[in-house]
mmCIF file of C-alpha atoms in Angstrom:
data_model
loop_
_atom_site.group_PDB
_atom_site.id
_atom_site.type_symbol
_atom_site.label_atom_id
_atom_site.label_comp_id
_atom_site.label_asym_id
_atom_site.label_seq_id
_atom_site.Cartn_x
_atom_site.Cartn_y
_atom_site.Cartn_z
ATOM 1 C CA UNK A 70 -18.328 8.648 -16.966
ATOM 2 C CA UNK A 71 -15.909 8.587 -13.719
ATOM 3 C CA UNK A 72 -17.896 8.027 -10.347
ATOM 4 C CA UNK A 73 -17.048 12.118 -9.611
ATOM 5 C CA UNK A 74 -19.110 13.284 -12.289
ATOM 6 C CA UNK A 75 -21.455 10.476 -11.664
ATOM 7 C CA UNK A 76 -21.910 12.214 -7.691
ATOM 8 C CA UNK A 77 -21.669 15.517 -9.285
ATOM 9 C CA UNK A 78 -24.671 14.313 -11.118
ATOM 10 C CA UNK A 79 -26.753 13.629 -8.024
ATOM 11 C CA UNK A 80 -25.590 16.620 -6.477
ATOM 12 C CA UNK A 81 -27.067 18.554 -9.120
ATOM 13 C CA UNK A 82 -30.165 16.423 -8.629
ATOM 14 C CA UNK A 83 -29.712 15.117 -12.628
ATOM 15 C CA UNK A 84 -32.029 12.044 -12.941
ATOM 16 C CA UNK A 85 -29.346 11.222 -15.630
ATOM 17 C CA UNK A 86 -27.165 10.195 -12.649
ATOM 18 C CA UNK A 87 -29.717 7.323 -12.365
ATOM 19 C CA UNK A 88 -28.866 6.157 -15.666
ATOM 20 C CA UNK A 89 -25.481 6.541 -15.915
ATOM 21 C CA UNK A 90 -25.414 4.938 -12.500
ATOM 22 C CA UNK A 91 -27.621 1.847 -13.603
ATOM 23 C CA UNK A 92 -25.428 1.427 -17.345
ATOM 24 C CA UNK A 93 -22.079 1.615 -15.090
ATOM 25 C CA UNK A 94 -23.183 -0.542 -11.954
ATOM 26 C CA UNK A 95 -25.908 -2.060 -12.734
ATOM 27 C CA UNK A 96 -24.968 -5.624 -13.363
ATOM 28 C CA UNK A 97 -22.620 -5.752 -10.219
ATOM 29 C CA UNK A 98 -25.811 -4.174 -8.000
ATOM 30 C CA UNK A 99 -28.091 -6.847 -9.215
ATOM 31 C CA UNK A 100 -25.566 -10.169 -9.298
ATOM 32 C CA UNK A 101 -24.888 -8.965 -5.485
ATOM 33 C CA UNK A 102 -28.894 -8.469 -4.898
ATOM 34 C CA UNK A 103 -29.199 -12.459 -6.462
ATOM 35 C CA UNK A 104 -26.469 -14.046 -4.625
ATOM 36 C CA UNK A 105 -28.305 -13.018 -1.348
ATOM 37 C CA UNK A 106 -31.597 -12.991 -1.971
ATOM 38 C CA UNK A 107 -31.900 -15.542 -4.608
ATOM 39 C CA UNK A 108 -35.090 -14.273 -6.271
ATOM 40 C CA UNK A 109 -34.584 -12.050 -9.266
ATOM 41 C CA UNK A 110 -37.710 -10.136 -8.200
ATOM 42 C CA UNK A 111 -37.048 -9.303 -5.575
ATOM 43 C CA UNK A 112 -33.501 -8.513 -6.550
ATOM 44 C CA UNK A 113 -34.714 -6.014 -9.192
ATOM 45 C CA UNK A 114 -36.639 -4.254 -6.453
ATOM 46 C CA UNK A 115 -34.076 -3.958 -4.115
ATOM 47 C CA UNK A 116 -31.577 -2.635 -6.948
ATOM 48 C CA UNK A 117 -34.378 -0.362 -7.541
ATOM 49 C CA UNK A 118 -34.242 0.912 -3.797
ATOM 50 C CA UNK A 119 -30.423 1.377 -4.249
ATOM 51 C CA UNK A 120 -31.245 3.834 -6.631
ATOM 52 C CA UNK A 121 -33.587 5.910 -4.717
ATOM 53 C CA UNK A 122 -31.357 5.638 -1.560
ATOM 54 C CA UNK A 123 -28.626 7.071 -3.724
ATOM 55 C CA UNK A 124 -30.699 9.765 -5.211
ATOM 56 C CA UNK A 125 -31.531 10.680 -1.294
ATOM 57 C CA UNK A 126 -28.265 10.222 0.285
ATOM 58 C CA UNK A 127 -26.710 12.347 -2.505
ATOM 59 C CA UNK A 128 -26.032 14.849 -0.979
ATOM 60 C CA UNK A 129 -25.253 14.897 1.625
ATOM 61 C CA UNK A 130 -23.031 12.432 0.921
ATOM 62 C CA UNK A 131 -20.094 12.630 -1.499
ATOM 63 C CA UNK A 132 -18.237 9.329 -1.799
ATOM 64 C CA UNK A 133 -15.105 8.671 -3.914
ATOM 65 C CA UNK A 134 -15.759 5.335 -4.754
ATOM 66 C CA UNK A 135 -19.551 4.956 -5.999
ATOM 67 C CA UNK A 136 -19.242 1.028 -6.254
ATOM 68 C CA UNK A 137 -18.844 0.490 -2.925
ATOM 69 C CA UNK A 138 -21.298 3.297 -1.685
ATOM 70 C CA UNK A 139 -23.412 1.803 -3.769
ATOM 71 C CA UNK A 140 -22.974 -2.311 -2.913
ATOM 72 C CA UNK A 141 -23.123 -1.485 0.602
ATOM 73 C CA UNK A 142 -26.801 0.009 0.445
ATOM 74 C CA UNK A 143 -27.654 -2.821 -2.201
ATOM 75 C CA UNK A 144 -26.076 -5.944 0.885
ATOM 76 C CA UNK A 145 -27.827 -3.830 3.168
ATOM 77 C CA UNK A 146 -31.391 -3.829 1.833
ATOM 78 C CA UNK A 147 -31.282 -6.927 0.220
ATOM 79 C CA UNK A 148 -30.285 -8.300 3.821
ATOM 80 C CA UNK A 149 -33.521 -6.573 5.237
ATOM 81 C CA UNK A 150 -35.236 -8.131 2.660
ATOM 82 C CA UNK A 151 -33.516 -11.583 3.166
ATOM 83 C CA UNK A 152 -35.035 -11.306 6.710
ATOM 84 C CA UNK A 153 -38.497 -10.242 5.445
ATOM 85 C CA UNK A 154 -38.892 -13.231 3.740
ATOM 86 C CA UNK A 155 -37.225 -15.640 5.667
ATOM 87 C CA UNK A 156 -39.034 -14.421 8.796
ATOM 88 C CA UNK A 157 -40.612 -17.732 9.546
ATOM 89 C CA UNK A 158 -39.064 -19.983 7.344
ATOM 90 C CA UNK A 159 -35.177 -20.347 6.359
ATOM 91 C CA UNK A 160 -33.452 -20.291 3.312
ATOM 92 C CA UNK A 161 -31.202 -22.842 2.853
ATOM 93 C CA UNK A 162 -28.058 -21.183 1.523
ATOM 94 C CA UNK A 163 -27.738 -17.640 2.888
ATOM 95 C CA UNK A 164 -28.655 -19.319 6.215
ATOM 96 C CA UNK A 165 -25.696 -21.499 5.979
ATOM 97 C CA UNK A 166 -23.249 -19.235 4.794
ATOM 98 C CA UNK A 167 -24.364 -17.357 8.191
ATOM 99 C CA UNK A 168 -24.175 -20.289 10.509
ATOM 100 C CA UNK A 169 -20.605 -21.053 8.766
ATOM 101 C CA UNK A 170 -19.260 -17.531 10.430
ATOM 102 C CA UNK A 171 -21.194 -17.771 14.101
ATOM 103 C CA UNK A 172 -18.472 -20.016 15.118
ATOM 104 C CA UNK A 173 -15.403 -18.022 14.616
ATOM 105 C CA UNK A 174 -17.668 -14.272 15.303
ATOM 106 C CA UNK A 175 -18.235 -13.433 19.479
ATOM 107 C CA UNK A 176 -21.956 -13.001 20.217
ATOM 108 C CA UNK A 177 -23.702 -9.669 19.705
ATOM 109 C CA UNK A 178 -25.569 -9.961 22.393
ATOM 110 C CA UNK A 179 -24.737 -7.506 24.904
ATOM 111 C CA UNK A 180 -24.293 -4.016 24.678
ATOM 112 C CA UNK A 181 -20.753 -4.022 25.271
ATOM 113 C CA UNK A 182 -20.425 -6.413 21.934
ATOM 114 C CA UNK A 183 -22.512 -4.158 19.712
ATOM 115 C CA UNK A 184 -20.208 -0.901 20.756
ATOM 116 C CA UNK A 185 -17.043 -2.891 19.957
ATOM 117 C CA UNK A 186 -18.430 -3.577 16.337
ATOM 118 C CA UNK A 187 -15.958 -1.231 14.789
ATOM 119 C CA UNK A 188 -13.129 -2.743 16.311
ATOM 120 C CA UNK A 189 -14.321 -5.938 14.974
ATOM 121 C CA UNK A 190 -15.024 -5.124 11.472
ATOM 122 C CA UNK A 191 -10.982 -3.490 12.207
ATOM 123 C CA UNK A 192 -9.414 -6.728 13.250
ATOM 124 C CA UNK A 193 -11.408 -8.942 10.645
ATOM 125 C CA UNK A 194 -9.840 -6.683 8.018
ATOM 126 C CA UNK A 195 -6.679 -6.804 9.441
ATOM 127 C CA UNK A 196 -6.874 -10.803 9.335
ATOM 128 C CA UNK A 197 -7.828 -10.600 5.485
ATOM 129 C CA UNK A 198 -5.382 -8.245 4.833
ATOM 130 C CA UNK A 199 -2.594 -10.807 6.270
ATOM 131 C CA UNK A 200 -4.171 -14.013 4.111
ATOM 132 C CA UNK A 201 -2.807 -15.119 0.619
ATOM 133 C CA UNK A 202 -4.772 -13.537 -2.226
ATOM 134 C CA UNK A 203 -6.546 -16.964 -2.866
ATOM 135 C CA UNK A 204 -8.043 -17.931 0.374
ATOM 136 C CA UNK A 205 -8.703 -14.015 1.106
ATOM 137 C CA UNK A 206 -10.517 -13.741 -2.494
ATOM 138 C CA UNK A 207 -12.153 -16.727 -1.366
ATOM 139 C CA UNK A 208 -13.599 -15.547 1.909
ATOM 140 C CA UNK A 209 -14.683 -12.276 0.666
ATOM 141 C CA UNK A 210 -16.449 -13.698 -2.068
ATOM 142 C CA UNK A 211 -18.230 -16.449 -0.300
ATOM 143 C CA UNK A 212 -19.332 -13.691 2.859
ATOM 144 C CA UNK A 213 -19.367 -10.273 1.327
ATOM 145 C CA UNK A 214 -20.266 -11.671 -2.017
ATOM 146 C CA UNK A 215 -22.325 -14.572 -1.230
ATOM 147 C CA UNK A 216 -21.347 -16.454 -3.563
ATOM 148 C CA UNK A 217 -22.496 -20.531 -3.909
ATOM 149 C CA UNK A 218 -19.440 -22.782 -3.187
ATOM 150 C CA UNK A 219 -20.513 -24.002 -6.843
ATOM 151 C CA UNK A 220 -19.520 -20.556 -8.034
ATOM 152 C CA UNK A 221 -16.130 -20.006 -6.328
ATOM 153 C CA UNK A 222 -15.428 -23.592 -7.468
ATOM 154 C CA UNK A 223 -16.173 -22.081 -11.140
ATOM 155 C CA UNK A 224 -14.330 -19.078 -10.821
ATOM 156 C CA UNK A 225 -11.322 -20.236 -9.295
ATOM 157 C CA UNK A 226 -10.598 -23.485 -10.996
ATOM 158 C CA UNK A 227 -10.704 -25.976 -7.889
ATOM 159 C CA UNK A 228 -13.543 -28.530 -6.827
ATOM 160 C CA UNK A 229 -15.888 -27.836 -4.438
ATOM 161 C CA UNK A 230 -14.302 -29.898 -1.548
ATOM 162 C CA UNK A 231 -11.346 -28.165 -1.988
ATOM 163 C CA UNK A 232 -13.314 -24.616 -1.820
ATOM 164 C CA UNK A 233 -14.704 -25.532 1.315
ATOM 165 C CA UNK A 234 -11.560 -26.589 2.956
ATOM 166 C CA UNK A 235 -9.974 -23.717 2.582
ATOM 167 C CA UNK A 236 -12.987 -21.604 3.679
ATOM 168 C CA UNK A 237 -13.108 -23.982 6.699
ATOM 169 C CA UNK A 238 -9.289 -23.330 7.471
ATOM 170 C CA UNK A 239 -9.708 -19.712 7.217
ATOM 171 C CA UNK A 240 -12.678 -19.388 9.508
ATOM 172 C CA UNK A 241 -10.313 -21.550 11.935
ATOM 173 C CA UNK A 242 -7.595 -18.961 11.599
ATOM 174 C CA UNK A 243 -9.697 -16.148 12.191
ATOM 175 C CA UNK A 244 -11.984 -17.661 15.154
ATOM 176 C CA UNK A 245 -7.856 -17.954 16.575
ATOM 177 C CA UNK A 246 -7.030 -14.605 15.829
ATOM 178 C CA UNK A 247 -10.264 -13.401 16.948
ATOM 179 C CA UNK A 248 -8.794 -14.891 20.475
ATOM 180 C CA UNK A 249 -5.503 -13.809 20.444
ATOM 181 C CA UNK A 250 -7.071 -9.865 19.999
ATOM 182 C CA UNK A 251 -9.520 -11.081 22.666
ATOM 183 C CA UNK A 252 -12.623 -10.985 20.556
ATOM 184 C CA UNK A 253 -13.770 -14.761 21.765
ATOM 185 C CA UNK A 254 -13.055 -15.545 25.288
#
């Protein structure tokens, strides 16, 4: 079933498009949900909430491309959730993948910052768009993805140092282009 009729589905306020949206994403929603949260529990539940957020976003909302509709409500709640339970203790790896970025990303704490987030997220894509497929693959996957260093080592046939070099290069590229578009004074 394409992602139109899948929408079409929840327009029409089908519960199949629950189903057919859990047999065609389902897998992706909850492997993203795990590599965040790292509870499959909790994962489950906030796959679960992806699926009523769909069913009451839709409509009014009419994407094009369910999968990433639908993985950007999964990051988002299982990021809520992350901070739930990490409230007043931290998880180790989700924590670090976040301290690896606050180097190379400008503070958010002023007002200014915040309003200028959508020239950020602009630029950042920009930068990825200009990488090699490897060490762009590689940065999406380990931030967007969150993915273990163990697992990009796996999936891209290199050892772990060399994962993390790259990664480390690329954040050093990007803190420097973050500059040069005067991101980071």
């Amino acid at each position: 079933m394409t992602d139109a009729e899948i929408v079409a589905l929840y327009w029409n306020r089908s519960e199949e498009a629950i189903a057919h949206t859990m047999g065609k994403y389902g897998r992706y929603l909850m492997k993203l949900a795990v590599n965040i949260l790292r509870l499959r529990q909790e994962a489950e539940e906030c796959v679960n909430d992806t699926y009523l957020s769909a069913w009451n976003q839709l409509p009014p909302d009419r994407p094009e491309k369910l999968l990433p509709y639908l993985g950007r409500i999964t990051r988002c709640l299982a990021l809520n959730r992350y901070d739930y339970l990490t409230a007043r203790k931290r998880s180790a790896e989700f924590t670090l993948q976040l301290s690896e970025l606050e180097e190379c990303l400008p503070a958010s704490g002023s007002v200014e910052r915040q309003y200028e987030g959508a020239e950020l997220a602009a630029a950042i894509s920009a930068f990825l768009r200009g990488l090699d497929e490897e060490p762009r693959n590689l940065f999406v996957r380990r931030y967007w993805y969150s993915d273990s260093i163990r697992q990009l080592a796996a999936r891209y046939g290199m050892g772990e140092s060399k994962v993390k070099s790259q990664l480390f290069r690329v954040r050093g590229r990007l803190r420097e282009y973050l500059e040069k578009e005067g991101f980071i004074l």
